[in-house]
Amino acid sequence: MTSFQQARIDLGSQLRQLREAAHLSGKELAERLRWQPSKVSRLENARQTATEDDVVVWAQAVNASPDTTDELIRQSIALLERHDDWKQRHRSGLAALQEDIRDLEARTKLFRVFEPGIIVGLLQTSEYARHVFRKVKRLYSAADQIDAAVRVRMQRQEILYDRTRTFRFVVTEAALRSAVAPPEVMRGQLDRLLAVSTLPNVEFGVIPFGTELPSSPINGFWIFNEAMVAVATMTKDLILRDPDDIAFYVRAFDDYVKVAEFDETGREVIISVLHEYRKQTPH
């Protein structure tokens, strides 16, 4: 067991003790917090990482002391700021990881996402996602929860239809052409992008081949509001909260936006790649 997982178990155990001391069942606490009951269980049983916001409202609901609340907040921040080992994290379950991401997204109003080599998770079809998770499972020896992970990823996408949120996605043409699935699956995925790109609260940009890039697209990154940046590498999930780091990635994102094609021009790039996949698909 990793030190990260042990710390998450310890935090979950403390949260459970506080709930029980307040003589609340998991269902009763969830009702107070307007959560799904399953979230209380996931946090207490270390299947999901409690965020600072989670800890604050939990502590308020069970009338925890200020000192106890401060200590729980410290632990949750330390967990979220860890440069977590992806191999160990995936061993806790593909679905659990998707739940962590969904809770983070629920607190976000402005999403800015750059992906150089894969379709953004929020925009993936179920079949594309299934092929991605199969590869993740093999590479990281992740727990075999592919069906559950796909289900949660699809549930995450409901947020796209919330008009109070703004989504700005930029991908390279390479992401459209990276064949992480068979041609027929890629066709369905690109059709999905064409549809999502017309949503009023979604901006979807493509950087075509031949475009001079403002910087080397080494890693994808997600900017959540103005509060946090997530950068995924092959072995580490970097969570950056320093204002200078956030400002850096905002500038980098804006640079990619300047050279990307949006709206009809961007869709023309997608359609061009889609035609090529159609030629590869057996009739």
PDB file of C-alpha atoms in Angstrom:
ATOM      1  CA  MET A   1       0.000   0.000   0.000  1.00  0.00           C
ATOM      2  CA  THR A   2       1.315   3.434  -0.882  1.00  0.00           C
ATOM      3  CA  SER A   3       1.674   6.256   1.633  1.00  0.00           C
ATOM      4  CA  PHE A   4      -0.914   8.159  -0.408  1.00  0.00           C
ATOM      5  CA  GLN A   5      -3.513   5.414  -0.034  1.00  0.00           C
ATOM      6  CA  GLN A   6      -2.738   5.027   3.670  1.00  0.00           C
ATOM      7  CA  ALA A   7      -3.218   8.771   4.187  1.00  0.00           C
ATOM      8  CA  ARG A   8      -6.546   8.590   2.345  1.00  0.00           C
ATOM      9  CA  ILE A   9      -7.623   5.654   4.547  1.00  0.00           C
ATOM     10  CA  ASP A  10      -6.675   7.622   7.669  1.00  0.00           C
ATOM     11  CA  LEU A  11      -8.664  10.663   6.558  1.00  0.00           C
ATOM     12  CA  GLY A  12     -11.690   8.524   5.689  1.00  0.00           C
ATOM     13  CA  SER A  13     -11.540   6.837   9.084  1.00  0.00           C
ATOM     14  CA  GLN A  14     -11.514  10.203  10.862  1.00  0.00           C
ATOM     15  CA  LEU A  15     -14.492  11.387   8.832  1.00  0.00           C
ATOM     16  CA  ARG A  16     -16.413   8.235   9.742  1.00  0.00           C
ATOM     17  CA  GLN A  17     -15.634   8.665  13.445  1.00  0.00           C
ATOM     18  CA  LEU A  18     -16.948  12.227  13.354  1.00  0.00           C
ATOM     19  CA  ARG A  19     -20.155  11.110  11.635  1.00  0.00           C
ATOM     20  CA  GLU A  20     -20.718   8.320  14.130  1.00  0.00           C
ATOM     21  CA  ALA A  21     -20.000  10.660  17.062  1.00  0.00           C
ATOM     22  CA  ALA A  22     -22.726  12.946  15.705  1.00  0.00           C
ATOM     23  CA  HIS A  23     -25.102   9.922  15.637  1.00  0.00           C
ATOM     24  CA  LEU A  24     -25.707  10.263  11.917  1.00  0.00           C
ATOM     25  CA  SER A  25     -26.048   7.460   9.420  1.00  0.00           C
ATOM     26  CA  GLY A  26     -24.329   7.802   6.069  1.00  0.00           C
ATOM     27  CA  LYS A  27     -27.701   8.426   4.441  1.00  0.00           C
ATOM     28  CA  GLU A  28     -28.611  11.123   6.959  1.00  0.00           C
ATOM     29  CA  LEU A  29     -25.307  12.918   6.461  1.00  0.00           C
ATOM     30  CA  ALA A  30     -25.673  12.726   2.681  1.00  0.00           C
ATOM     31  CA  GLU A  31     -29.139  14.282   2.947  1.00  0.00           C
ATOM     32  CA  ARG A  32     -27.753  17.158   5.025  1.00  0.00           C
ATOM     33  CA  LEU A  33     -25.006  17.763   2.472  1.00  0.00           C
ATOM     34  CA  ARG A  34     -27.254  17.130  -0.565  1.00  0.00           C
ATOM     35  CA  TRP A  35     -24.883  14.414  -1.743  1.00  0.00           C
ATOM     36  CA  GLN A  36     -25.504  10.971  -3.130  1.00  0.00           C
ATOM     37  CA  PRO A  37     -25.224   8.481  -0.230  1.00  0.00           C
ATOM     38  CA  SER A  38     -22.568   6.620  -2.214  1.00  0.00           C
ATOM     39  CA  LYS A  39     -20.234   9.604  -1.893  1.00  0.00           C
ATOM     40  CA  VAL A  40     -20.197   9.361   1.905  1.00  0.00           C
ATOM     41  CA  SER A  41     -19.289   5.689   1.587  1.00  0.00           C
ATOM     42  CA  ARG A  42     -16.572   6.361  -0.986  1.00  0.00           C
ATOM     43  CA  LEU A  43     -14.914   9.016   1.187  1.00  0.00           C
ATOM     44  CA  GLU A  44     -15.059   6.965   4.371  1.00  0.00           C
ATOM     45  CA  ASN A  45     -13.740   3.842   2.678  1.00  0.00           C
ATOM     46  CA  ALA A  46     -10.893   5.632   0.852  1.00  0.00           C
ATOM     47  CA  ARG A  47     -12.301   4.978  -2.601  1.00  0.00           C
ATOM     48  CA  GLN A  48     -12.286   8.711  -3.251  1.00  0.00           C
ATOM     49  CA  THR A  49     -10.141  11.582  -2.023  1.00  0.00           C
ATOM     50  CA  ALA A  50     -11.947  14.131   0.155  1.00  0.00           C
ATOM     51  CA  THR A  51     -11.412  17.666  -1.101  1.00  0.00           C
ATOM     52  CA  GLU A  52     -11.038  20.727   1.102  1.00  0.00           C
ATOM     53  CA  ASP A  53     -14.659  21.658   0.326  1.00  0.00           C
ATOM     54  CA  ASP A  54     -15.834  18.151   1.210  1.00  0.00           C
ATOM     55  CA  VAL A  55     -14.067  18.304   4.554  1.00  0.00           C
ATOM     56  CA  VAL A  56     -15.384  21.779   5.417  1.00  0.00           C
ATOM     57  CA  VAL A  57     -19.056  20.947   4.841  1.00  0.00           C
ATOM     58  CA  TRP A  58     -18.672  17.533   6.525  1.00  0.00           C
ATOM     59  CA  ALA A  59     -17.156  19.158   9.604  1.00  0.00           C
ATOM     60  CA  GLN A  60     -19.944  21.730   9.723  1.00  0.00           C
ATOM     61  CA  ALA A  61     -22.612  19.043   9.424  1.00  0.00           C
ATOM     62  CA  VAL A  62     -21.217  17.051  12.367  1.00  0.00           C
ATOM     63  CA  ASN A  63     -20.334  20.133  14.478  1.00  0.00           C
ATOM     64  CA  ALA A  64     -16.612  19.365  14.559  1.00  0.00           C
ATOM     65  CA  SER A  65     -14.381  21.679  16.561  1.00  0.00           C
ATOM     66  CA  PRO A  66     -12.367  24.372  14.734  1.00  0.00           C
ATOM     67  CA  ASP A  67      -9.103  22.597  15.576  1.00  0.00           C
ATOM     68  CA  THR A  68     -10.400  19.290  14.221  1.00  0.00           C
ATOM     69  CA  THR A  69     -11.684  21.002  11.090  1.00  0.00           C
ATOM     70  CA  ASP A  70      -8.347  22.725  10.499  1.00  0.00           C
ATOM     71  CA  GLU A  71      -6.472  19.433  10.851  1.00  0.00           C
ATOM     72  CA  LEU A  72      -8.801  17.649   8.410  1.00  0.00           C
ATOM     73  CA  ILE A  73      -8.407  20.494   5.921  1.00  0.00           C
ATOM     74  CA  ARG A  74      -4.626  20.230   6.232  1.00  0.00           C
ATOM     75  CA  GLN A  75      -4.772  16.507   5.495  1.00  0.00           C
ATOM     76  CA  SER A  76      -7.088  16.912   2.503  1.00  0.00           C
ATOM     77  CA  ILE A  77      -4.924  19.652   0.972  1.00  0.00           C
ATOM     78  CA  ALA A  78      -1.812  17.529   1.484  1.00  0.00           C
ATOM     79  CA  LEU A  79      -3.497  14.635  -0.319  1.00  0.00           C
ATOM     80  CA  LEU A  80      -4.652  16.738  -3.245  1.00  0.00           C
ATOM     81  CA  GLU A  81      -1.258  18.370  -3.653  1.00  0.00           C
ATOM     82  CA  ARG A  82       0.610  15.072  -3.740  1.00  0.00           C
ATOM     83  CA  HIS A  83       2.465  14.201  -6.908  1.00  0.00           C
ATOM     84  CA  ASP A  84       0.634  10.940  -6.932  1.00  0.00           C
ATOM     85  CA  ASP A  85       1.976   7.791  -8.538  1.00  0.00           C
ATOM     86  CA  TRP A  86      -0.433   6.862 -11.322  1.00  0.00           C
ATOM     87  CA  LYS A  87       0.341   3.153 -11.208  1.00  0.00           C
ATOM     88  CA  GLN A  88      -0.585   2.907  -7.550  1.00  0.00           C
ATOM     89  CA  ARG A  89      -3.550   5.250  -7.968  1.00  0.00           C
ATOM     90  CA  HIS A  90      -5.010   3.164 -10.779  1.00  0.00           C
ATOM     91  CA  ARG A  91      -4.718   0.088  -8.634  1.00  0.00           C
ATOM     92  CA  SER A  92      -7.373   1.625  -6.361  1.00  0.00           C
ATOM     93  CA  GLY A  93      -9.752   1.351  -9.296  1.00  0.00           C
ATOM     94  CA  LEU A  94     -10.497   3.020 -12.599  1.00  0.00           C
ATOM     95  CA  ALA A  95     -14.014   3.919 -11.477  1.00  0.00           C
ATOM     96  CA  ALA A  96     -12.788   5.523  -8.237  1.00  0.00           C
ATOM     97  CA  LEU A  97     -10.440   7.745 -10.212  1.00  0.00           C
ATOM     98  CA  GLN A  98     -13.340   8.843 -12.425  1.00  0.00           C
ATOM     99  CA  GLU A  99     -15.391   9.680  -9.315  1.00  0.00           C
ATOM    100  CA  ASP A 100     -12.562  11.890  -8.028  1.00  0.00           C
ATOM    101  CA  ILE A 101     -12.504  13.766 -11.318  1.00  0.00           C
ATOM    102  CA  ARG A 102     -16.295  14.124 -11.427  1.00  0.00           C
ATOM    103  CA  ASP A 103     -16.373  15.787  -8.022  1.00  0.00           C
ATOM    104  CA  LEU A 104     -13.677  18.227  -9.071  1.00  0.00           C
ATOM    105  CA  GLU A 105     -15.599  19.069 -12.231  1.00  0.00           C
ATOM    106  CA  ALA A 106     -18.773  19.685 -10.224  1.00  0.00           C
ATOM    107  CA  ARG A 107     -17.004  22.591  -8.501  1.00  0.00           C
ATOM    108  CA  THR A 108     -15.766  24.116 -11.757  1.00  0.00           C
ATOM    109  CA  LYS A 109     -17.487  26.794 -13.834  1.00  0.00           C
ATOM    110  CA  LEU A 110     -14.743  27.481 -16.382  1.00  0.00           C
ATOM    111  CA  PHE A 111     -12.857  24.593 -17.995  1.00  0.00           C
ATOM    112  CA  ARG A 112      -9.821  25.175 -20.181  1.00  0.00           C
ATOM    113  CA  VAL A 113      -8.344  21.978 -21.577  1.00  0.00           C
ATOM    114  CA  PHE A 114      -5.459  21.283 -23.926  1.00  0.00           C
ATOM    115  CA  GLU A 115      -4.821  17.745 -25.170  1.00  0.00           C
ATOM    116  CA  PRO A 116      -2.123  17.007 -27.789  1.00  0.00           C
ATOM    117  CA  GLY A 117      -2.600  13.270 -28.321  1.00  0.00           C
ATOM    118  CA  ILE A 118      -5.988  11.975 -27.159  1.00  0.00           C
ATOM    119  CA  ILE A 119      -9.636  12.988 -27.195  1.00  0.00           C
ATOM    120  CA  VAL A 120     -10.618  14.789 -23.998  1.00  0.00           C
ATOM    121  CA  GLY A 121     -12.348  12.472 -21.516  1.00  0.00           C
ATOM    122  CA  LEU A 122     -15.423  14.688 -21.246  1.00  0.00           C
ATOM    123  CA  LEU A 123     -15.934  14.300 -25.002  1.00  0.00           C
ATOM    124  CA  GLN A 124     -15.254  10.592 -25.416  1.00  0.00           C
ATOM    125  CA  THR A 125     -17.830   8.117 -26.665  1.00  0.00           C
ATOM    126  CA  SER A 126     -18.369   5.031 -24.538  1.00  0.00           C
ATOM    127  CA  GLU A 127     -16.589   2.759 -27.030  1.00  0.00           C
ATOM    128  CA  TYR A 128     -13.603   5.095 -27.383  1.00  0.00           C
ATOM    129  CA  ALA A 129     -13.414   5.342 -23.578  1.00  0.00           C
ATOM    130  CA  ARG A 130     -13.578   1.552 -23.274  1.00  0.00           C
ATOM    131  CA  HIS A 131     -10.521   1.174 -25.524  1.00  0.00           C
ATOM    132  CA  VAL A 132      -8.679   3.854 -23.531  1.00  0.00           C
ATOM    133  CA  PHE A 133      -9.431   2.142 -20.212  1.00  0.00           C
ATOM    134  CA  ARG A 134      -8.329  -1.237 -21.571  1.00  0.00           C
ATOM    135  CA  LYS A 135      -4.942   0.263 -22.388  1.00  0.00           C
ATOM    136  CA  VAL A 136      -4.752   1.970 -18.997  1.00  0.00           C
ATOM    137  CA  LYS A 137      -5.564  -1.303 -17.251  1.00  0.00           C
ATOM    138  CA  ARG A 138      -2.787  -3.114 -19.117  1.00  0.00           C
ATOM    139  CA  LEU A 139      -0.186  -0.389 -18.615  1.00  0.00           C
ATOM    140  CA  TYR A 140      -0.857   0.337 -14.945  1.00  0.00           C
ATOM    141  CA  SER A 141      -2.186  -3.049 -13.815  1.00  0.00           C
ATOM    142  CA  ALA A 142      -5.328  -1.182 -12.784  1.00  0.00           C
ATOM    143  CA  ALA A 143      -8.219  -2.876 -11.040  1.00  0.00           C
ATOM    144  CA  ASP A 144     -10.578  -4.434 -13.558  1.00  0.00           C
ATOM    145  CA  GLN A 145     -13.440  -1.925 -13.387  1.00  0.00           C
ATOM    146  CA  ILE A 146     -13.700  -0.995 -17.050  1.00  0.00           C
ATOM    147  CA  ASP A 147     -17.496  -1.130 -17.264  1.00  0.00           C
ATOM    148  CA  ALA A 148     -17.893   0.976 -14.109  1.00  0.00           C
ATOM    149  CA  ALA A 149     -15.238   3.452 -15.264  1.00  0.00           C
ATOM    150  CA  VAL A 150     -16.954   3.886 -18.634  1.00  0.00           C
ATOM    151  CA  ARG A 151     -20.299   4.391 -16.893  1.00  0.00           C
ATOM    152  CA  VAL A 152     -18.930   7.125 -14.618  1.00  0.00           C
ATOM    153  CA  ARG A 153     -17.126   8.822 -17.508  1.00  0.00           C
ATOM    154  CA  MET A 154     -20.405   8.952 -19.427  1.00  0.00           C
ATOM    155  CA  GLN A 155     -22.179  10.335 -16.358  1.00  0.00           C
ATOM    156  CA  ARG A 156     -19.504  13.027 -16.103  1.00  0.00           C
ATOM    157  CA  GLN A 157     -20.491  14.276 -19.539  1.00  0.00           C
ATOM    158  CA  GLU A 158     -23.910  15.442 -18.328  1.00  0.00           C
ATOM    159  CA  ILE A 159     -22.134  18.563 -17.106  1.00  0.00           C
ATOM    160  CA  LEU A 160     -21.604  19.671 -20.716  1.00  0.00           C
ATOM    161  CA  TYR A 161     -25.302  20.547 -20.936  1.00  0.00           C
ATOM    162  CA  ASP A 162     -25.186  22.874 -17.915  1.00  0.00           C
ATOM    163  CA  ARG A 163     -25.387  26.339 -19.478  1.00  0.00           C
ATOM    164  CA  THR A 164     -23.908  27.937 -16.333  1.00  0.00           C
ATOM    165  CA  ARG A 165     -20.537  26.377 -17.212  1.00  0.00           C
ATOM    166  CA  THR A 166     -18.109  27.248 -19.989  1.00  0.00           C
ATOM    167  CA  PHE A 167     -15.880  24.703 -21.722  1.00  0.00           C
ATOM    168  CA  ARG A 168     -12.908  25.639 -23.886  1.00  0.00           C
ATOM    169  CA  PHE A 169     -11.172  22.661 -25.482  1.00  0.00           C
ATOM    170  CA  VAL A 170      -8.130  22.750 -27.746  1.00  0.00           C
ATOM    171  CA  VAL A 171      -6.671  19.612 -29.306  1.00  0.00           C
ATOM    172  CA  THR A 172      -4.097  19.008 -32.000  1.00  0.00           C
ATOM    173  CA  GLU A 173      -4.968  17.263 -35.249  1.00  0.00           C
ATOM    174  CA  ALA A 174      -2.722  14.479 -33.979  1.00  0.00           C
ATOM    175  CA  ALA A 175      -5.283  13.797 -31.216  1.00  0.00           C
ATOM    176  CA  LEU A 176      -7.937  13.218 -33.894  1.00  0.00           C
ATOM    177  CA  ARG A 177      -5.662  10.885 -35.831  1.00  0.00           C
ATOM    178  CA  SER A 178      -4.201   8.901 -32.927  1.00  0.00           C
ATOM    179  CA  ALA A 179      -5.812   5.513 -33.513  1.00  0.00           C
ATOM    180  CA  VAL A 180      -6.373   4.377 -29.945  1.00  0.00           C
ATOM    181  CA  ALA A 181      -9.369   2.382 -31.223  1.00  0.00           C
ATOM    182  CA  PRO A 182     -10.469   0.682 -34.485  1.00  0.00           C
ATOM    183  CA  PRO A 183     -11.555   2.904 -37.406  1.00  0.00           C
ATOM    184  CA  GLU A 184     -15.281   2.394 -36.805  1.00  0.00           C
ATOM    185  CA  VAL A 185     -14.875   3.566 -33.195  1.00  0.00           C
ATOM    186  CA  MET A 186     -12.815   6.543 -34.311  1.00  0.00           C
ATOM    187  CA  ARG A 187     -15.572   7.457 -36.772  1.00  0.00           C
ATOM    188  CA  GLY A 188     -18.138   7.500 -34.002  1.00  0.00           C
ATOM    189  CA  GLN A 189     -15.797   9.548 -31.844  1.00  0.00           C
ATOM    190  CA  LEU A 190     -15.289  12.230 -34.489  1.00  0.00           C
ATOM    191  CA  ASP A 191     -19.034  12.378 -35.127  1.00  0.00           C
ATOM    192  CA  ARG A 192     -19.408  13.018 -31.402  1.00  0.00           C
ATOM    193  CA  LEU A 193     -16.939  15.910 -31.582  1.00  0.00           C
ATOM    194  CA  LEU A 194     -18.878  17.483 -34.447  1.00  0.00           C
ATOM    195  CA  ALA A 195     -22.046  17.391 -32.355  1.00  0.00           C
ATOM    196  CA  VAL A 196     -20.510  18.670 -29.121  1.00  0.00           C
ATOM    197  CA  SER A 197     -18.711  21.516 -30.905  1.00  0.00           C
ATOM    198  CA  THR A 198     -22.097  23.089 -31.680  1.00  0.00           C
ATOM    199  CA  LEU A 199     -23.154  23.387 -28.020  1.00  0.00           C
ATOM    200  CA  PRO A 200     -23.493  27.066 -27.055  1.00  0.00           C
ATOM    201  CA  ASN A 201     -21.293  26.801 -23.960  1.00  0.00           C
ATOM    202  CA  VAL A 202     -18.559  24.745 -25.672  1.00  0.00           C
ATOM    203  CA  GLU A 203     -15.625  26.079 -27.687  1.00  0.00           C
ATOM    204  CA  PHE A 204     -13.767  23.319 -29.490  1.00  0.00           C
ATOM    205  CA  GLY A 205     -10.581  24.174 -31.353  1.00  0.00           C
ATOM    206  CA  VAL A 206      -8.273  22.059 -33.489  1.00  0.00           C
ATOM    207  CA  ILE A 207      -4.667  22.932 -34.289  1.00  0.00           C
ATOM    208  CA  PRO A 208      -4.165  21.545 -37.825  1.00  0.00           C
ATOM    209  CA  PHE A 209      -1.015  19.861 -39.029  1.00  0.00           C
ATOM    210  CA  GLY A 210       1.293  22.411 -40.606  1.00  0.00           C
ATOM    211  CA  THR A 211       0.458  25.108 -38.056  1.00  0.00           C
ATOM    212  CA  GLU A 212       3.449  26.589 -36.302  1.00  0.00           C
ATOM    213  CA  LEU A 213       3.055  25.834 -32.624  1.00  0.00           C
ATOM    214  CA  PRO A 214       3.754  28.432 -29.914  1.00  0.00           C
ATOM    215  CA  SER A 215       5.430  25.800 -27.712  1.00  0.00           C
ATOM    216  CA  SER A 216       6.128  22.067 -27.677  1.00  0.00           C
ATOM    217  CA  PRO A 217       2.922  20.158 -26.800  1.00  0.00           C
ATOM    218  CA  ILE A 218       4.584  17.817 -24.323  1.00  0.00           C
ATOM    219  CA  ASN A 219       1.640  17.216 -21.992  1.00  0.00           C
ATOM    220  CA  GLY A 220      -2.051  17.857 -21.872  1.00  0.00           C
ATOM    221  CA  PHE A 221      -3.384  19.998 -19.048  1.00  0.00           C
ATOM    222  CA  TRP A 222      -6.677  21.041 -17.480  1.00  0.00           C
ATOM    223  CA  ILE A 223      -7.277  24.443 -15.889  1.00  0.00           C
ATOM    224  CA  PHE A 224     -10.146  24.434 -13.378  1.00  0.00           C
ATOM    225  CA  ASN A 225     -11.523  27.948 -12.851  1.00  0.00           C
ATOM    226  CA  GLU A 226      -8.566  30.056 -11.705  1.00  0.00           C
ATOM    227  CA  ALA A 227      -7.822  27.723  -8.835  1.00  0.00           C
ATOM    228  CA  MET A 228      -5.958  24.668 -10.068  1.00  0.00           C
ATOM    229  CA  VAL A 229      -4.142  23.038 -12.969  1.00  0.00           C
ATOM    230  CA  ALA A 230      -3.921  19.284 -13.485  1.00  0.00           C
ATOM    231  CA  VAL A 231      -1.056  18.019 -15.638  1.00  0.00           C
ATOM    232  CA  ALA A 232      -0.965  14.323 -16.462  1.00  0.00           C
ATOM    233  CA  THR A 233       2.362  12.654 -17.199  1.00  0.00           C
ATOM    234  CA  MET A 234       2.909   8.941 -17.736  1.00  0.00           C
ATOM    235  CA  THR A 235       3.763   8.317 -14.079  1.00  0.00           C
ATOM    236  CA  LYS A 236       2.624  11.376 -12.124  1.00  0.00           C
ATOM    237  CA  ASP A 237      -0.579  13.346 -11.815  1.00  0.00           C
ATOM    238  CA  LEU A 238       0.574  16.879 -11.021  1.00  0.00           C
ATOM    239  CA  ILE A 239      -1.865  19.133  -9.165  1.00  0.00           C
ATOM    240  CA  LEU A 240      -0.694  22.753  -9.283  1.00  0.00           C
ATOM    241  CA  ARG A 241      -2.246  25.461  -7.111  1.00  0.00           C
ATOM    242  CA  ASP A 242       0.511  28.052  -7.026  1.00  0.00           C
ATOM    243  CA  PRO A 243      -0.763  31.286  -8.674  1.00  0.00           C
ATOM    244  CA  ASP A 244       2.411  31.587 -10.772  1.00  0.00           C
ATOM    245  CA  ASP A 245       1.964  28.037 -12.095  1.00  0.00           C
ATOM    246  CA  ILE A 246      -1.686  28.683 -12.911  1.00  0.00           C
ATOM    247  CA  ALA A 247      -0.835  31.945 -14.694  1.00  0.00           C
ATOM    248  CA  PHE A 248       1.823  30.141 -16.730  1.00  0.00           C
ATOM    249  CA  TYR A 249      -0.628  27.504 -17.970  1.00  0.00           C
ATOM    250  CA  VAL A 250      -3.292  30.112 -18.695  1.00  0.00           C
ATOM    251  CA  ARG A 251      -0.777  31.918 -20.942  1.00  0.00           C
ATOM    252  CA  ALA A 252       0.170  28.634 -22.601  1.00  0.00           C
ATOM    253  CA  PHE A 253      -3.488  27.815 -23.206  1.00  0.00           C
ATOM    254  CA  ASP A 254      -4.166  31.251 -24.678  1.00  0.00           C
ATOM    255  CA  ASP A 255      -1.213  30.754 -27.040  1.00  0.00           C
ATOM    256  CA  TYR A 256      -2.686  27.471 -28.288  1.00  0.00           C
ATOM    257  CA  VAL A 257      -6.092  29.129 -28.725  1.00  0.00           C
ATOM    258  CA  LYS A 258      -4.536  31.738 -31.015  1.00  0.00           C
ATOM    259  CA  VAL A 259      -3.357  29.111 -33.514  1.00  0.00           C
ATOM    260  CA  ALA A 260      -6.375  26.772 -33.278  1.00  0.00           C
ATOM    261  CA  GLU A 261      -9.290  26.630 -35.697  1.00  0.00           C
ATOM    262  CA  PHE A 262     -12.757  26.942 -34.188  1.00  0.00           C
ATOM    263  CA  ASP A 263     -16.385  26.732 -35.352  1.00  0.00           C
ATOM    264  CA  GLU A 264     -16.875  25.793 -39.010  1.00  0.00           C
ATOM    265  CA  THR A 265     -13.172  25.933 -39.845  1.00  0.00           C
ATOM    266  CA  GLY A 266     -12.381  23.613 -36.972  1.00  0.00           C
ATOM    267  CA  ARG A 267     -15.176  21.257 -37.976  1.00  0.00           C
ATOM    268  CA  GLU A 268     -13.730  21.120 -41.478  1.00  0.00           C
ATOM    269  CA  VAL A 269     -10.548  19.649 -40.016  1.00  0.00           C
ATOM    270  CA  ILE A 270     -12.581  17.063 -38.096  1.00  0.00           C
ATOM    271  CA  ILE A 271     -14.596  16.167 -41.210  1.00  0.00           C
ATOM    272  CA  SER A 272     -11.416  15.758 -43.242  1.00  0.00           C
ATOM    273  CA  VAL A 273     -10.022  13.249 -40.738  1.00  0.00           C
ATOM    274  CA  LEU A 274     -13.424  11.563 -40.491  1.00  0.00           C
ATOM    275  CA  HIS A 275     -13.442  10.941 -44.239  1.00  0.00           C
ATOM    276  CA  GLU A 276     -10.095   9.173 -43.949  1.00  0.00           C
ATOM    277  CA  TYR A 277     -11.412   6.887 -41.195  1.00  0.00           C
ATOM    278  CA  ARG A 278     -14.431   6.091 -43.350  1.00  0.00           C
ATOM    279  CA  LYS A 279     -12.107   4.848 -46.084  1.00  0.00           C
ATOM    280  CA  GLN A 280     -10.506   2.491 -43.545  1.00  0.00           C
ATOM    281  CA  THR A 281     -13.812   1.063 -42.316  1.00  0.00           C
ATOM    282  CA  PRO A 282     -14.939  -2.185 -43.978  1.00  0.00           C
ATOM    283  CA  HIS A 283     -18.341  -1.955 -45.680  1.00  0.00           C
TER     284      HIS A 283
END
